[in-house]
GROMACS .gro file of C-alpha atoms in nm:
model
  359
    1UNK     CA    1  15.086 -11.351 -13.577
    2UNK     CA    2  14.857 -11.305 -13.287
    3UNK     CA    3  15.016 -11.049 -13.124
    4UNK     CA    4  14.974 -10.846 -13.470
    5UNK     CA    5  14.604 -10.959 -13.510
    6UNK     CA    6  14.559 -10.815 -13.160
    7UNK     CA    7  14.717 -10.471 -13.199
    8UNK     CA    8  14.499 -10.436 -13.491
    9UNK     CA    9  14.218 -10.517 -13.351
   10UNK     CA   10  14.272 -10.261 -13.076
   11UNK     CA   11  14.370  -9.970 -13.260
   12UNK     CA   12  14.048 -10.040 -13.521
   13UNK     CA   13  13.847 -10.075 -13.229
   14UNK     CA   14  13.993  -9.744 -13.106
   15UNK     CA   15  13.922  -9.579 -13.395
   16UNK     CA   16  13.565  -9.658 -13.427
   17UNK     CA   17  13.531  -9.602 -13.093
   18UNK     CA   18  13.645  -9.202 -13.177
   19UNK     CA   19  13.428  -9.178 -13.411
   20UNK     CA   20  13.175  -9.263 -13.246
   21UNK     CA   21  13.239  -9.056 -12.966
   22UNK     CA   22  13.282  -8.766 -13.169
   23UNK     CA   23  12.974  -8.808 -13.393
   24UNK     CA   24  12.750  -8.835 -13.038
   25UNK     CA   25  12.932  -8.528 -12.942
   26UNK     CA   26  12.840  -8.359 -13.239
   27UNK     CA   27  12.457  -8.466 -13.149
   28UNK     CA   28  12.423  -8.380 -12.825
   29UNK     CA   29  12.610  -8.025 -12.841
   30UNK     CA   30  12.391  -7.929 -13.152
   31UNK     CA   31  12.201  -7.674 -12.988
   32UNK     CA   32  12.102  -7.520 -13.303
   33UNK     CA   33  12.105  -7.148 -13.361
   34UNK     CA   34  12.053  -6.930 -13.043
   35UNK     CA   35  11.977  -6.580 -12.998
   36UNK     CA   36  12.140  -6.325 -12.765
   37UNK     CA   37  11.969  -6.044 -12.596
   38UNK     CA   38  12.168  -5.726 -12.544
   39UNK     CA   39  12.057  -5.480 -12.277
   40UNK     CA   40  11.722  -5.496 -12.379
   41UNK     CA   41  11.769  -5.304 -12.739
   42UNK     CA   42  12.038  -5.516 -12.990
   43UNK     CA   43  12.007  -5.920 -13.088
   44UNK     CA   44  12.294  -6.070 -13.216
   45UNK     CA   45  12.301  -6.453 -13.287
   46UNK     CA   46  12.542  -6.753 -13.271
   47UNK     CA   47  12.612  -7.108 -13.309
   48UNK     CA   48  12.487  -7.325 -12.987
   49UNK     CA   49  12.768  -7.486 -12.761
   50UNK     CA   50  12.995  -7.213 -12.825
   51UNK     CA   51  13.133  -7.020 -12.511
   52UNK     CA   52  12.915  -6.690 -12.471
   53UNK     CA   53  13.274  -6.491 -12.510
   54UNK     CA   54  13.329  -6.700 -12.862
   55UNK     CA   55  12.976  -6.546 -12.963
   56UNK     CA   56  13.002  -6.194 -12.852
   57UNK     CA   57  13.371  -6.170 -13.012
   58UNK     CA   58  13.236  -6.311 -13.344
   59UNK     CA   59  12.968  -6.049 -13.372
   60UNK     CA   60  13.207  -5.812 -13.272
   61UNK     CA   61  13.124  -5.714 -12.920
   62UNK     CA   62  13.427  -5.695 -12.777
   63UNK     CA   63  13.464  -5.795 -12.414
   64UNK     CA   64  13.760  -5.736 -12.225
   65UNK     CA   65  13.911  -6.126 -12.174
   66UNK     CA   66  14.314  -6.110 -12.057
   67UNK     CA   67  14.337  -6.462 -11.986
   68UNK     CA   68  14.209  -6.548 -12.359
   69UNK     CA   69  13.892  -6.734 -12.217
   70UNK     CA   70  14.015  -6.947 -11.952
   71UNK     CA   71  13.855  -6.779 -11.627
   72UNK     CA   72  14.109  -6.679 -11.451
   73UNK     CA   73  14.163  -6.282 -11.545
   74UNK     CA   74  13.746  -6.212 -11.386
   75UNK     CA   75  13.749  -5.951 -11.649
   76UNK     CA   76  13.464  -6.060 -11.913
   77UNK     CA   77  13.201  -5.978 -11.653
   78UNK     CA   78  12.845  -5.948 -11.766
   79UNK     CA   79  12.495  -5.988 -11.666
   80UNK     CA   80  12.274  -6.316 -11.787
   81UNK     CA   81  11.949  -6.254 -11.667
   82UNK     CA   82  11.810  -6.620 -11.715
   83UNK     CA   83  11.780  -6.879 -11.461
   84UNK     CA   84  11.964  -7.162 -11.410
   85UNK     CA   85  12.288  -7.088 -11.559
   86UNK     CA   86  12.590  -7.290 -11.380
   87UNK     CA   87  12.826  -7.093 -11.182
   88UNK     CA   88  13.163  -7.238 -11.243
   89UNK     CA   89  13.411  -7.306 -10.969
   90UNK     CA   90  13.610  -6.978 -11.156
   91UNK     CA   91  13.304  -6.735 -11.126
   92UNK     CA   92  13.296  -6.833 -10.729
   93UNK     CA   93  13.674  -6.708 -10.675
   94UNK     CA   94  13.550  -6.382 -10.866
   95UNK     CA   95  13.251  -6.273 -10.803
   96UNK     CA   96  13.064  -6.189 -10.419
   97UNK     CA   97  12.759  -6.376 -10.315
   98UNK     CA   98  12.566  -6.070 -10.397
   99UNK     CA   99  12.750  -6.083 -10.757
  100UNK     CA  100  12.607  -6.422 -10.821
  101UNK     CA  101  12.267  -6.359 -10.674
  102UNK     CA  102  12.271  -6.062 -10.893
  103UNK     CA  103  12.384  -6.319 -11.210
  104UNK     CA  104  12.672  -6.227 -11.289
  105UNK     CA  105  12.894  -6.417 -11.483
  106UNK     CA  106  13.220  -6.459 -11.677
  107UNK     CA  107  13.146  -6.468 -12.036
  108UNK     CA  108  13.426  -6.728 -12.121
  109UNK     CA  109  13.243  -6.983 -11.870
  110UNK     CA  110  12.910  -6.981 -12.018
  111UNK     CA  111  12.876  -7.239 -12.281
  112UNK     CA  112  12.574  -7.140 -12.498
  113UNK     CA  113  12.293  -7.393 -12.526
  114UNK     CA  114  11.954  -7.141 -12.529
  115UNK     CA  115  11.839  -6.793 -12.629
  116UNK     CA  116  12.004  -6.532 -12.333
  117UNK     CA  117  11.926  -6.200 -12.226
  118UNK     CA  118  12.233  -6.005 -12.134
  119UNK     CA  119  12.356  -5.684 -11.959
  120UNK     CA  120  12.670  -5.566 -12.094
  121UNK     CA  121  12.812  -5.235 -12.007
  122UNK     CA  122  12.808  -4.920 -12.178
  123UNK     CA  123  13.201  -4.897 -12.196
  124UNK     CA  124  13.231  -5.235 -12.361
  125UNK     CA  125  13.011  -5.125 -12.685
  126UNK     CA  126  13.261  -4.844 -12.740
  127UNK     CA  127  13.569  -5.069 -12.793
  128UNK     CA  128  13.681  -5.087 -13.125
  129UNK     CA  129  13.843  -5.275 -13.364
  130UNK     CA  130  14.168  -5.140 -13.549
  131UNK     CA  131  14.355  -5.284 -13.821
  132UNK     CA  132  14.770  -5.191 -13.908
  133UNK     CA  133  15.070  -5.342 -14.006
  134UNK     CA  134  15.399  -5.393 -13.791
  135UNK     CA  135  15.606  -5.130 -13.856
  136UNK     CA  136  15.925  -5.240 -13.632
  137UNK     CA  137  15.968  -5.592 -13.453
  138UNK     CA  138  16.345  -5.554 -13.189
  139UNK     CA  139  16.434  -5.828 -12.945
  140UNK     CA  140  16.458  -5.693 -12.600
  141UNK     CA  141  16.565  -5.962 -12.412
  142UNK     CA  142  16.624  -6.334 -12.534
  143UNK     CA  143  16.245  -6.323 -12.504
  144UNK     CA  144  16.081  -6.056 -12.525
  145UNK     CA  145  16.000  -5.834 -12.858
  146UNK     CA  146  15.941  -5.474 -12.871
  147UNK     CA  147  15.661  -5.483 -13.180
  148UNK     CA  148  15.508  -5.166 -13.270
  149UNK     CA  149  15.218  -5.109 -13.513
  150UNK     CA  150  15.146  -4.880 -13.713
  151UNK     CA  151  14.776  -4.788 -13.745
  152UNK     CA  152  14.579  -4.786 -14.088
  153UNK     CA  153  14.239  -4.828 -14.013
  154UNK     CA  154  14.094  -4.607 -13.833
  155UNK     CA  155  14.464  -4.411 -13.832
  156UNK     CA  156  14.460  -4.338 -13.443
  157UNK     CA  157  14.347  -4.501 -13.091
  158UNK     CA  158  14.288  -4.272 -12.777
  159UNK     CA  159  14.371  -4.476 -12.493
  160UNK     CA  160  14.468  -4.373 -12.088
  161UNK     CA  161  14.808  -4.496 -12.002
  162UNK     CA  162  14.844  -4.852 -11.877
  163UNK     CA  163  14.545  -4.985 -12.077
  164UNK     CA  164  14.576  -5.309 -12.348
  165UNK     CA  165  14.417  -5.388 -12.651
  166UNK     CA  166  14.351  -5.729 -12.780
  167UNK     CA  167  14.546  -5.907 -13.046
  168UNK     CA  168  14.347  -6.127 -13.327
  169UNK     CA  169  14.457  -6.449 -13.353
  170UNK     CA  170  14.400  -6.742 -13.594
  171UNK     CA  171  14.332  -7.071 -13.375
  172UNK     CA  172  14.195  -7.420 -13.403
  173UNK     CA  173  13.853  -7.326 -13.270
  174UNK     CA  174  13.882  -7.036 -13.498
  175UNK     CA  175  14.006  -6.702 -13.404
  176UNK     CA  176  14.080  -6.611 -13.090
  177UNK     CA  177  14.195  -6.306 -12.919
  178UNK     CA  178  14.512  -6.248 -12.674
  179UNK     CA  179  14.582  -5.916 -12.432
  180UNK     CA  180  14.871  -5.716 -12.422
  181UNK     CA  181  14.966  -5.400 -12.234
  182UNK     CA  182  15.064  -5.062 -12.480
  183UNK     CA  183  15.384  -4.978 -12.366
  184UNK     CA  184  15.413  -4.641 -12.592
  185UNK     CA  185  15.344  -4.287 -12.541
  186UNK     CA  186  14.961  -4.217 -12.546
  187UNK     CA  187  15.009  -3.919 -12.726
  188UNK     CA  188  15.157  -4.114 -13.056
  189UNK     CA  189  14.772  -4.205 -13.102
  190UNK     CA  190  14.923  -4.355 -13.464
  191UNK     CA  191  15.136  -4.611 -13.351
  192UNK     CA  192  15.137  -4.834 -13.052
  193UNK     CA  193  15.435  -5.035 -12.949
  194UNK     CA  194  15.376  -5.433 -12.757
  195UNK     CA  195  15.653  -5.570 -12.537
  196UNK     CA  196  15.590  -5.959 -12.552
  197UNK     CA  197  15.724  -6.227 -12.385
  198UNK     CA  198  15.766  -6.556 -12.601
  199UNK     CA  199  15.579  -6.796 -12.423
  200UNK     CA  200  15.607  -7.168 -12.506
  201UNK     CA  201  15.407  -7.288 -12.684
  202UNK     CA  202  15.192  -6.960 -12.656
  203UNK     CA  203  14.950  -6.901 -12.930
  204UNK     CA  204  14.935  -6.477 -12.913
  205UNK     CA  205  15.276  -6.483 -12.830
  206UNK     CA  206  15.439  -6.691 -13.114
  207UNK     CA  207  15.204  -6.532 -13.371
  208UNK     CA  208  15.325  -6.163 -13.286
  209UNK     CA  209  15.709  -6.278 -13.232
  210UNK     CA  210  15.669  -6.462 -13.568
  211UNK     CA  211  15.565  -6.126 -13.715
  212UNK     CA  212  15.749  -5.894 -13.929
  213UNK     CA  213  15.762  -5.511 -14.081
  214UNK     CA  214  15.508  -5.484 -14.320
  215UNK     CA  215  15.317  -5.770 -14.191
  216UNK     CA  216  14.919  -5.730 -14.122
  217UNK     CA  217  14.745  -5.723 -13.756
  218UNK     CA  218  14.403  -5.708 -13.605
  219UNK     CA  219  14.310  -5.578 -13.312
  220UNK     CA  220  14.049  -5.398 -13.051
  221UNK     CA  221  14.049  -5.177 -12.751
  222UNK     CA  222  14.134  -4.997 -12.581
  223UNK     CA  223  14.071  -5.176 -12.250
  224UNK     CA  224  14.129  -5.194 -11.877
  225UNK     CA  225  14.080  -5.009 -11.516
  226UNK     CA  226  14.463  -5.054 -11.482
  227UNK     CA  227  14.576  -4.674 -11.605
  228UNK     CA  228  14.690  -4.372 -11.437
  229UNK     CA  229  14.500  -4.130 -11.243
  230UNK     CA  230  14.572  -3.851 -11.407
  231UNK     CA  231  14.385  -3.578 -11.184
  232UNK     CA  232  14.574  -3.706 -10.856
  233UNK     CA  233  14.867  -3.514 -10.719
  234UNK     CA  234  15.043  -3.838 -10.523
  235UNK     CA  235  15.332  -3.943 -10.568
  236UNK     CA  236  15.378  -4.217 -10.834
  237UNK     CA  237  15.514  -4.541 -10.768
  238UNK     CA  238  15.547  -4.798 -11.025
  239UNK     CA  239  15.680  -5.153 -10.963
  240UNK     CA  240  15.704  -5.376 -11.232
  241UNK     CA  241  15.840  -5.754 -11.247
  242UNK     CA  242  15.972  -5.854 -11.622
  243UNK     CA  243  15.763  -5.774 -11.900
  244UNK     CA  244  15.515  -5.630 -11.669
  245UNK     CA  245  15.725  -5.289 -11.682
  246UNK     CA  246  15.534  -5.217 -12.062
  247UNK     CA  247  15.239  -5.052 -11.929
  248UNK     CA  248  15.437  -4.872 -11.660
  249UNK     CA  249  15.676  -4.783 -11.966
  250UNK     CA  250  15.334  -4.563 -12.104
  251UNK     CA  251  15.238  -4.439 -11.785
  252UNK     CA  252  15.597  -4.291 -11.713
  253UNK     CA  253  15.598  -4.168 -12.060
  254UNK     CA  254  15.281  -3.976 -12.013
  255UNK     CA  255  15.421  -3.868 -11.675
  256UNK     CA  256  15.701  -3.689 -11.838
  257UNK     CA  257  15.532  -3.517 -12.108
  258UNK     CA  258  15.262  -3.405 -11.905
  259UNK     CA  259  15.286  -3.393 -11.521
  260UNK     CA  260  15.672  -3.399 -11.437
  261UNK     CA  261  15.621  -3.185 -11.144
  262UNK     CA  262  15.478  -3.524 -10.970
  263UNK     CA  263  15.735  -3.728 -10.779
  264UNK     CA  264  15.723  -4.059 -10.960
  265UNK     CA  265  15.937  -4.373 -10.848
  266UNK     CA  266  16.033  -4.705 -11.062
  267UNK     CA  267  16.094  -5.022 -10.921
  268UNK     CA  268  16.193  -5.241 -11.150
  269UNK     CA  269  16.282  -5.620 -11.062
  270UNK     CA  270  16.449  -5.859 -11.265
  271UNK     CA  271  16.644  -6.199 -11.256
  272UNK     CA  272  16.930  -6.103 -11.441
  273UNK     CA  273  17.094  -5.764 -11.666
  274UNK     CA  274  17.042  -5.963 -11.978
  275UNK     CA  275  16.643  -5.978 -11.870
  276UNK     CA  276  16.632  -5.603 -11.744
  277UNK     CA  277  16.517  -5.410 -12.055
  278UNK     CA  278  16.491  -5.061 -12.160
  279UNK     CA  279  16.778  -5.001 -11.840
  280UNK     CA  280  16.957  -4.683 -12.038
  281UNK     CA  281  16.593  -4.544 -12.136
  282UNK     CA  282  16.529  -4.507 -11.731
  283UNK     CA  283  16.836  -4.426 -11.659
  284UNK     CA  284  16.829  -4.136 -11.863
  285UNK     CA  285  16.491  -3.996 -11.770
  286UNK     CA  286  16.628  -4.026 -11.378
  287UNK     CA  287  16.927  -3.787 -11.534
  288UNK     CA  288  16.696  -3.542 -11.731
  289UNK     CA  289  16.402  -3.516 -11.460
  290UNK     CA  290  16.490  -3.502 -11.093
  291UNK     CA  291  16.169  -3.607 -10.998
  292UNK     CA  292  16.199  -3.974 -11.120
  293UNK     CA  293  16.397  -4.222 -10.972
  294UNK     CA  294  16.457  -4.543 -11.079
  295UNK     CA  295  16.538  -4.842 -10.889
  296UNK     CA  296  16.623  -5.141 -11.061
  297UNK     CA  297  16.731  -5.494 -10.872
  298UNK     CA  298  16.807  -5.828 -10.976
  299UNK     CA  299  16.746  -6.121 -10.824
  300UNK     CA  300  17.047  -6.351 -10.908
  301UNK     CA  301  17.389  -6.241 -10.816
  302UNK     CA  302  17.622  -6.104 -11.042
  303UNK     CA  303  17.971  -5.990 -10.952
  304UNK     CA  304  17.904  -5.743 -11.222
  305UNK     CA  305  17.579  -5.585 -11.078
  306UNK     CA  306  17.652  -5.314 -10.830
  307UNK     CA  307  17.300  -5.199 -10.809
  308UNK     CA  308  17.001  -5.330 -10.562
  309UNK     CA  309  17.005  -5.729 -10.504
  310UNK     CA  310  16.697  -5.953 -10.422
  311UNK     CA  311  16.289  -5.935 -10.480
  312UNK     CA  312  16.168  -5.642 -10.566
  313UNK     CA  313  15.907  -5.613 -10.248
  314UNK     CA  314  16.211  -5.645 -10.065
  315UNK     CA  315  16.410  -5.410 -10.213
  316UNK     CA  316  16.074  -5.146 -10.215
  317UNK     CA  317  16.092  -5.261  -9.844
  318UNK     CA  318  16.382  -5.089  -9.780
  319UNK     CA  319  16.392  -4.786  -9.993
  320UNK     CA  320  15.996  -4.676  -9.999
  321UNK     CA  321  15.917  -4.330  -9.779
  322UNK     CA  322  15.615  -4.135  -9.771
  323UNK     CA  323  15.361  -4.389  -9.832
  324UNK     CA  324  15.099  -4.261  -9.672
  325UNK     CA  325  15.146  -3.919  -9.972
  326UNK     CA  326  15.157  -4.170 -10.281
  327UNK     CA  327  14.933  -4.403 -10.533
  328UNK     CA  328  15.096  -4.751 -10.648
  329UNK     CA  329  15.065  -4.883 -10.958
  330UNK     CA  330  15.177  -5.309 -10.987
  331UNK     CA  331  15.214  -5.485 -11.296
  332UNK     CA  332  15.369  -5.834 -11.297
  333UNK     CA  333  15.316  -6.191 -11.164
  334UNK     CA  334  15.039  -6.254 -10.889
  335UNK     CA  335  15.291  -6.370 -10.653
  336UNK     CA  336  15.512  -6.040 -10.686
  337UNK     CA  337  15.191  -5.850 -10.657
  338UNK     CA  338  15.064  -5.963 -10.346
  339UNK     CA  339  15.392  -5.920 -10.194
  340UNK     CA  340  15.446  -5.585 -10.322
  341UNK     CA  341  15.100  -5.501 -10.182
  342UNK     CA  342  15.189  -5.622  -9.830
  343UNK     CA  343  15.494  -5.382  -9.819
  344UNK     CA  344  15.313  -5.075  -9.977
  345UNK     CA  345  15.013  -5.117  -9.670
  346UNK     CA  346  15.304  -5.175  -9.420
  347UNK     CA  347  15.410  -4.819  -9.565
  348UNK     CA  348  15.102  -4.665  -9.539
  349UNK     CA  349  14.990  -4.653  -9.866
  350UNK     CA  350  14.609  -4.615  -9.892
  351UNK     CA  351  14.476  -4.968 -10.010
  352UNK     CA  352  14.227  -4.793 -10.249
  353UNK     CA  353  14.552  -4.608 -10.390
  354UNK     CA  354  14.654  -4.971 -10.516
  355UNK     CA  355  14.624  -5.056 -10.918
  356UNK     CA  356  14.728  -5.373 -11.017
  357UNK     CA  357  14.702  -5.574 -11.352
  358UNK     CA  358  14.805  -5.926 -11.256
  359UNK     CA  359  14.917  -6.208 -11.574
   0.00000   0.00000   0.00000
């Protein structure tokens, strides 16, 4: 009977404890209404204790964010012109020390808590915001969807080849927005197709794989320095790791509609032939154009696998020529990245010839 006196005790003590806890919480981050200062012309305003991302998103400013607000993509970069704003541990991996003297900061690290005057750059007021409906939704893998929309409002999106837009997602906090890559044909400004990976647990991912034809979807864009330079001459090597080949899947496709007469290369690595996707598609541009070639490896043996075996940067290794004549573009995991990058400088690729869009 003690015992069960004593459990009680503790969890009703734990309980007013929380409350407790959350009703200070609720004091202390009350910072009231606050008003945000946009290169000197627009004010927008926004609940206090919010992130400065949360703010700009809800007023519809739409700042690039791959990571969905967790500071590790660098990409929501803007100017906060007040003193005495933290710099977070993230903002010091990102930005130079003439960067942060020049206060710059990642919007998803600021936590609101007084009026702010911000720079934000030209390019970011230009995004918009689309709305369409999912027109087909095909498994690629065990994991990975091919999910294209079509658009409704407005009916079309311009966008360079490589770039993402930015899924709309319900969340606890409220709604939330998650990156992904267009892997379709820029041209087919109507429809855009998504290749996403099912990530456990993942909030953009299960929403869009839970997703079907005819179902409604938000979005904005289109975003990203990761596209291809379409006035260069260079050869054109794309290396991709898993679902990273979807932006290289647009940038090939605008290669052969447009520029074909480029040499253009696609290394491809993957753990196994179930988890190499779109493999016929490839192979059959390498048949119709004999400027592409496409070099696909997996790194797990399989008796059944007579193509390239191992990483990909080791496979690239091995095959690459002509560096010093060609522009990379790297889509994939960091780790695959930086060792891709090691063996395209051993080649003699130009470093400032390197695009990458790490996740």
């Amino acid at each position: 009977m003690i015992i069960i006196k004593a459990v009680v005790f503790i969890n009703v003590f734990a309980l007013v404890l929380s409350l407790i806890i959350i009703f200070l919480d609720q004091i202390i981050s009350n910072y009231g209404t606050c008003t945000l200062t946009i290169n000197n012309d627009k004010e927008i305003v926004g609940k206090g204790g919010k992130t400065l991302l949360r703010i700009l998103f809800e007023n519809k400013y739409f700042i690039p964010s791959a990571c969905g607000g967790k500071g590790t993509c660098g990409y929501c970069r803007v100017r906060v012109l007040d003193e005495g704003i933290p710099i977070s541990p993230s903002e010091t991996l990102v930005f130079t020390k003439k960067e942060l003297r020049d206060h710059f900061h990642l919007a998803c690290q600021i936590k609101v808590k007084k009026d702010l005057h911000l720079i934000i750059p030209a390019e970011y007021l230009e995004i918009q915001e689309y709305a369409g409906e999912i027109s087909k939704s095909d498994s690629a893998t065990t994991d990975i969807k091919k999910i294209r929309i079509k658009l409704d409002s407005p009916e079309s999106i311009s966008y360079k080849p490589g770039q993402y837009v930015q899924i709309k997602v319900k969340s606890e906090e409220g709604l939330d927005f998650r990156a992904y890559s267009m892997a379709s044909d820029p041209l087919d400004q109507g429809e855009i197709e998504l290749n996403v990976k099912l990530i456990p647990d993942g909030l953009g991912s299960g929403y869009l794989h839970g997703l079907k034809p005819g179902d409604g979807v938000e979005f904005s864009g289109p975003y990203g320095d990761f596209y291809l330079r379409t006035d260069s001459t260079r050869k054109i090597i794309c290396v991709a790791g898993g679902v990273g080949l979807a932006p290289l899947k647009s940038i090939i496709a605008w290669w052969k509609n447009n520029q074909n007469d480029r040499t253009c290369e696609l290394y491809y690595g993957s753990r196994s032939i179930k988890d190499l996707y779109d493999h016929d598609l490839f192979e059959s541009i390498a048949k119709e154009n004999p400027t592409f070639t496409y070099v696909p490896a997996l790194s797990m043996e399989d008796p059944s696998w007579t193509g390239e075996k191992g990483f990909i940067h080791h496979v690239l290794d091995r095959v690459l020529k002509e560096g010093e004549k060609s522009e990379a573009y790297l889509c994939g995991p960091p780790i695959m990245i930086d060792a891709v990058t090691e063996v395209l400088l051993k080649h003699g690729v130009p470093k400032g010839k390197i695009y990458y869009d790490k996740f």
